[in-house]
Amino acid sequence: MSKGIFITATGTGIGKTVITAGLALALRDYGYDVGILKPVQSGHALDSPESDGMVLKKLAQITAPIEEIVTYSFSEPVAPQLAAEIAAVEIDRMRILQHVEERKAKHDVVLVEGAGGLMVPIRHDYSVADLAKEIGWPLLIIANPLLGTVNHTVLTTFVARQMGLHPVGVILNGLRETDQDLSVEHNSRFIEQMAQIPVLGTVPWLEADLSSHMVRQVMRQNVNMTELIKSIDL
Ligand SMILES: Nc1ncnc2c1ncn2[C@@H]1O[C@H](COP(=O)(O)OP(=O)(O)O)[C@@H](O)[C@H]1O
Ligand SMILES: [Mg+2]
C-alpha cells in the first residue's frame, strides 16, 4: 500500500505546485489527512510568499511550519544542483528520505512535489527520477494541454518506466478559453494510446488570483479523483 504520490511534470512552470495544492484539498474532501513535501526548491527565500513551499502552505491551507513542507531551499532561480553548488550546500538524499518518513508517519497520504521534470539534477549523481524511485510511490505527471504535449508526456512516461517508476496518470493543466489549438480535444486520446496511461482530467486556466476555494473546485470538477485514488491504492 502506498502512502503517497510523487508529482512531476513535463517541465518547469507547468503547474505541479497548483495541482499538488488542489489534490491536497480534494483528497481532504475524501476524508484523508494529507501532508505535502517539497524536497528541494529554488528561486525564492524559504519564507517568500512566492516560494513553492509558501504557495503550497497557503493554497492547501497547511498550518504546519514551512520547515515541515520544504527540506532544502535555495534562493537562486536555477535547477537544484546548481542552486546548491552556488550556496555551497551538499544535498543529502538521506535527509530528504528521512523527511519523507516523518511526513508519512503523520499523515494518511503525502504529496511530494518534484522539481522541474524527471531529468533535473539534484546532485551530480542523483536526479529527480532517482529521488522518486527511492521514495517508491506512484507517479503523477502534470503536462500542458496544447500542441507538443503528446511528445513531452509520452517521453516522460517512457523514461519514468525505464527508470523503474510507476506512472499512474496524467493531468493536463492550464487550458485557456482562448486556446484555439485544434489538437487540444485529441491530445488526451493520443497520450493514452501511445503511453498507455490514463489522462485523469484537464484543468482550466484560472484568470483570477488563485484561491484555495477555486483550486479545490476545479480539481473536483475536472479531475477523476476516484480513479486517482484507486490507482494509488490508498
Ligand atoms: N490552472 C491554473 N490557472 C491559473 N494559473 C495557474 C494554473 N496552473 C498554474 N498556474 C500558474 O502558473 C505558474 C506555474 O505554475 P506552478 O504550479 O508554479 O508550476 P510548477 O510547480 O510546475 O513549476 C504559477 O504562477 C501558477 O500560479
Ligand atoms: Mg512548483
Coordinates of C-alpha atoms and ligand atoms in Angstrom, one line a residue:
M1 CA 0.0 0.0 0.0
S2 CA 1.4 3.4 -1.0
K3 CA 1.3 6.3 1.4
G4 CA 1.7 9.0 -1.2
I5 CA 2.1 10.3 -4.7
F6 CA 5.1 11.8 -6.4
I7 CA 4.1 14.7 -8.6
T8 CA 6.3 15.5 -11.6
A9 CA 5.7 17.4 -14.8
T10 CA 6.9 17.5 -18.4
G11 CA 8.9 20.7 -17.4
T12 CA 9.1 23.6 -15.1
G13 CA 6.2 26.1 -14.7
I14 CA 3.6 23.5 -15.9
G15 CA 1.5 23.5 -12.7
K16 CA 2.9 21.0 -10.2
T17 CA 2.5 23.4 -7.3
V18 CA -1.0 24.4 -8.1
I19 CA -2.2 20.8 -8.8
T20 CA -0.4 19.5 -5.7
A21 CA -2.3 22.0 -3.6
G22 CA -5.5 21.2 -5.4
L23 CA -5.0 17.5 -4.9
A24 CA -4.4 18.0 -1.2
L25 CA -7.7 19.9 -0.9
A26 CA -9.6 17.4 -3.0
L27 CA -8.2 14.4 -1.1
R28 CA -9.2 16.0 2.2
D29 CA -12.8 16.1 1.0
Y30 CA -12.5 12.3 0.7
G31 CA -11.5 12.2 4.4
Y32 CA -7.7 11.8 4.1
D33 CA -5.3 13.7 6.3
V34 CA -2.9 15.0 3.6
G35 CA 0.7 16.2 4.0
I36 CA 2.8 17.9 1.4
L37 CA 6.5 17.8 0.9
K38 CA 8.7 19.8 -1.4
P39 CA 12.2 18.2 -1.1
V40 CA 14.1 20.8 -3.0
Q41 CA 13.0 24.3 -4.1
S42 CA 14.9 27.1 -5.7
G43 CA 14.2 30.6 -6.8
H44 CA 13.0 32.3 -3.6
A45 CA 13.8 32.6 0.0
L46 CA 12.2 29.9 2.2
D47 CA 9.6 32.3 3.7
S48 CA 8.9 34.3 0.5
P49 CA 5.2 34.2 -0.4
E50 CA 6.3 33.2 -3.9
S51 CA 8.3 30.2 -2.9
D52 CA 6.7 26.8 -3.8
G53 CA 6.6 25.9 -0.1
M54 CA 4.7 29.0 0.9
V55 CA 2.3 28.7 -2.1
L56 CA 1.6 25.1 -1.1
K57 CA 1.2 26.1 2.5
K58 CA -1.3 28.8 1.7
L59 CA -3.3 27.3 -1.1
A60 CA -3.5 23.8 0.6
Q61 CA -4.3 25.5 3.9
I62 CA -1.5 23.8 5.9
T63 CA -1.0 25.1 9.4
A64 CA 2.4 23.3 10.0
P65 CA 5.5 25.4 9.8
I66 CA 7.2 25.8 6.4
E67 CA 10.2 23.6 7.6
E68 CA 7.8 20.7 7.7
I69 CA 7.0 21.2 4.0
V70 CA 10.4 22.1 2.5
T71 CA 13.6 20.1 3.0
Y72 CA 16.1 22.2 1.0
S73 CA 15.5 25.8 -0.1
F74 CA 17.8 27.9 -2.3
S75 CA 17.3 31.5 -3.4
E76 CA 19.0 31.2 -6.8
P77 CA 16.4 30.7 -9.6
V78 CA 18.3 27.7 -11.2
A79 CA 18.0 23.9 -11.0
P80 CA 18.6 22.3 -7.6
Q81 CA 22.1 21.0 -8.2
L82 CA 23.4 24.4 -9.4
A83 CA 21.5 26.3 -6.7
A84 CA 23.1 24.0 -4.1
E85 CA 26.5 24.4 -5.6
I86 CA 26.1 28.2 -5.5
A87 CA 25.0 28.0 -1.9
A88 CA 27.9 25.6 -1.2
V89 CA 25.4 23.1 0.3
E90 CA 25.7 19.4 -0.2
I91 CA 22.3 17.9 -0.7
D92 CA 22.0 14.8 1.4
R93 CA 19.4 12.3 -0.1
M94 CA 19.1 10.6 3.3
R95 CA 17.9 13.8 4.8
I96 CA 15.1 14.0 2.2
L97 CA 14.2 10.4 2.7
Q98 CA 14.1 10.9 6.4
H99 CA 11.8 13.9 5.9
V100 CA 9.5 11.7 3.8
E101 CA 9.4 9.1 6.6
E102 CA 8.5 11.8 9.1
R103 CA 5.6 13.1 7.0
K104 CA 4.5 9.6 6.2
A105 CA 4.2 8.8 9.9
K106 CA 2.0 11.9 10.5
H107 CA -0.4 11.7 7.6
D108 CA -2.7 9.3 5.7
V109 CA -1.2 10.4 2.4
V110 CA 1.8 12.6 1.5
L111 CA 2.1 14.5 -1.8
V112 CA 5.7 15.1 -2.9
E113 CA 6.2 17.8 -5.4
G114 CA 9.3 17.2 -7.5
A115 CA 11.4 20.0 -9.1
G116 CA 11.1 20.7 -12.8
G117 CA 10.8 17.4 -14.6
L118 CA 12.3 13.9 -14.1
M119 CA 15.7 14.6 -15.6
V120 CA 16.5 17.5 -13.4
P121 CA 19.8 17.1 -11.5
I122 CA 19.6 17.3 -7.7
R123 CA 23.3 16.3 -7.3
H124 CA 26.0 15.2 -9.7
D125 CA 24.9 11.6 -9.3
Y126 CA 21.2 12.0 -8.4
S127 CA 18.2 13.2 -10.4
V128 CA 14.5 13.9 -9.5
A129 CA 13.7 10.5 -11.1
D130 CA 16.3 8.8 -8.8
L131 CA 14.6 10.5 -5.8
A132 CA 11.1 9.4 -7.0
K133 CA 12.4 5.9 -7.4
E134 CA 13.8 5.8 -3.8
I135 CA 10.6 7.1 -2.4
G136 CA 8.8 4.5 -4.4
W137 CA 5.4 6.0 -4.7
P138 CA 3.2 6.1 -7.8
L139 CA 4.0 9.0 -10.2
L140 CA 1.5 11.6 -11.4
I141 CA 2.6 13.6 -14.4
I142 CA 1.4 17.2 -14.9
A143 CA 1.5 18.4 -18.5
N144 CA 0.2 21.3 -20.6
P145 CA -2.9 20.7 -22.8
L146 CA -1.6 22.2 -26.0
L147 CA 0.3 21.2 -29.2
G148 CA 3.6 19.5 -28.2
T149 CA 2.2 17.9 -25.1
V150 CA 1.8 14.4 -26.6
N151 CA 5.6 14.2 -27.3
H152 CA 6.6 15.6 -23.9
T153 CA 4.2 13.5 -21.9
V154 CA 4.9 10.2 -23.7
L155 CA 8.7 10.8 -23.3
T156 CA 8.2 11.5 -19.6
T157 CA 6.1 8.3 -19.2
F158 CA 8.6 6.2 -21.1
V159 CA 11.6 7.5 -19.2
A160 CA 9.7 7.0 -15.9
R161 CA 9.1 3.4 -16.7
Q162 CA 12.6 2.8 -17.9
M163 CA 13.8 4.2 -14.5
G164 CA 11.6 1.8 -12.6
L165 CA 8.9 4.4 -11.7
H166 CA 5.2 3.7 -11.8
P167 CA 3.4 6.5 -13.6
V168 CA -0.3 6.1 -12.9
G169 CA -1.9 9.1 -14.5
V170 CA -1.6 12.5 -16.3
I171 CA -3.3 15.7 -15.5
L172 CA -3.3 18.4 -18.2
N173 CA -3.2 21.8 -16.7
G174 CA -3.9 25.4 -17.7
L175 CA -6.3 25.2 -20.6
R176 CA -7.4 28.8 -21.5
E177 CA -10.8 29.5 -23.1
T178 CA -8.9 31.4 -25.8
D179 CA -6.7 28.4 -26.7
Q180 CA -7.6 27.7 -30.4
D181 CA -5.2 24.8 -30.8
L182 CA -7.0 22.2 -32.8
S183 CA -5.0 19.4 -31.1
V184 CA -6.5 20.1 -27.7
E185 CA -9.5 17.8 -27.9
H186 CA -7.4 15.0 -29.2
N187 CA -4.3 15.2 -27.0
S188 CA -5.6 13.1 -24.2
R189 CA -6.5 10.3 -26.6
F190 CA -3.1 10.3 -28.2
I191 CA -1.3 10.3 -24.8
E192 CA -3.4 7.4 -23.6
Q193 CA -2.9 5.5 -26.9
M194 CA 0.8 6.0 -27.1
A195 CA 1.8 5.8 -23.5
Q196 CA -0.9 3.5 -22.1
I197 CA -1.6 5.8 -19.2
P198 CA -4.9 7.4 -18.2
V199 CA -5.4 11.2 -18.6
L200 CA -7.3 11.9 -15.4
G201 CA -8.5 15.3 -16.4
T202 CA -7.9 18.7 -17.9
V203 CA -7.8 21.7 -15.5
P204 CA -8.7 25.1 -16.9
W205 CA -6.5 28.2 -16.5
L206 CA -8.0 30.3 -13.7
E207 CA -7.9 34.0 -14.6
A208 CA -8.4 35.4 -11.1
D209 CA -5.9 35.3 -8.3
L210 CA -5.7 31.6 -7.2
S211 CA -7.7 30.8 -4.0
S212 CA -8.0 27.6 -2.2
H213 CA -11.7 27.5 -2.9
M214 CA -11.2 27.9 -6.7
V215 CA -8.4 25.4 -6.9
R216 CA -10.3 22.8 -4.9
Q217 CA -13.4 23.4 -7.1
V218 CA -11.5 22.9 -10.4
M219 CA -9.9 19.7 -9.2
R220 CA -13.2 18.3 -8.1
Q221 CA -14.9 19.3 -11.3
N222 CA -12.2 18.3 -13.8
V223 CA -10.1 15.5 -12.3
N224 CA -11.3 12.0 -11.9
M225 CA -10.4 11.7 -8.2
T226 CA -11.9 8.3 -7.7
E227 CA -9.7 6.8 -10.5
L228 CA -6.7 8.6 -9.0
I229 CA -7.4 7.3 -5.5
K230 CA -7.9 3.8 -6.9
S231 CA -4.7 3.8 -8.8
I232 CA -2.6 4.9 -5.9
D233 CA -4.1 2.2 -3.6
L234 CA -4.7 4.4 -0.6
Ligands
LIG1 N1 -4.7 26.3 -13.7 C1 -4.1 27.4 -13.5 N2 -4.7 28.6 -13.5 C2 -4.1 29.7 -13.3 N3 -2.8 29.8 -13.0 C3 -2.1 28.7 -13.0 C4 -2.7 27.4 -13.2 N4 -1.7 26.5 -13.1 C5 -0.6 27.1 -12.8 N5 -0.8 28.4 -12.8 C6 0.3 29.5 -12.6 O1 1.3 29.2 -13.4 C7 2.6 29.3 -12.8 C8 3.3 28.0 -12.8 O2 2.6 27.0 -12.1 P1 3.3 26.1 -10.9 O3 2.2 25.3 -10.3 O4 4.1 27.0 -10.0 O5 4.2 25.2 -11.8 P2 5.4 24.2 -11.4 O6 5.2 23.9 -9.9 O7 5.3 23.0 -12.3 O8 6.7 25.0 -11.7 C9 2.3 29.8 -11.4 O9 2.4 31.3 -11.4 C10 0.9 29.4 -11.2 O10 0.2 30.2 -10.3
MG2 MG 6.4 24.2 -8.3

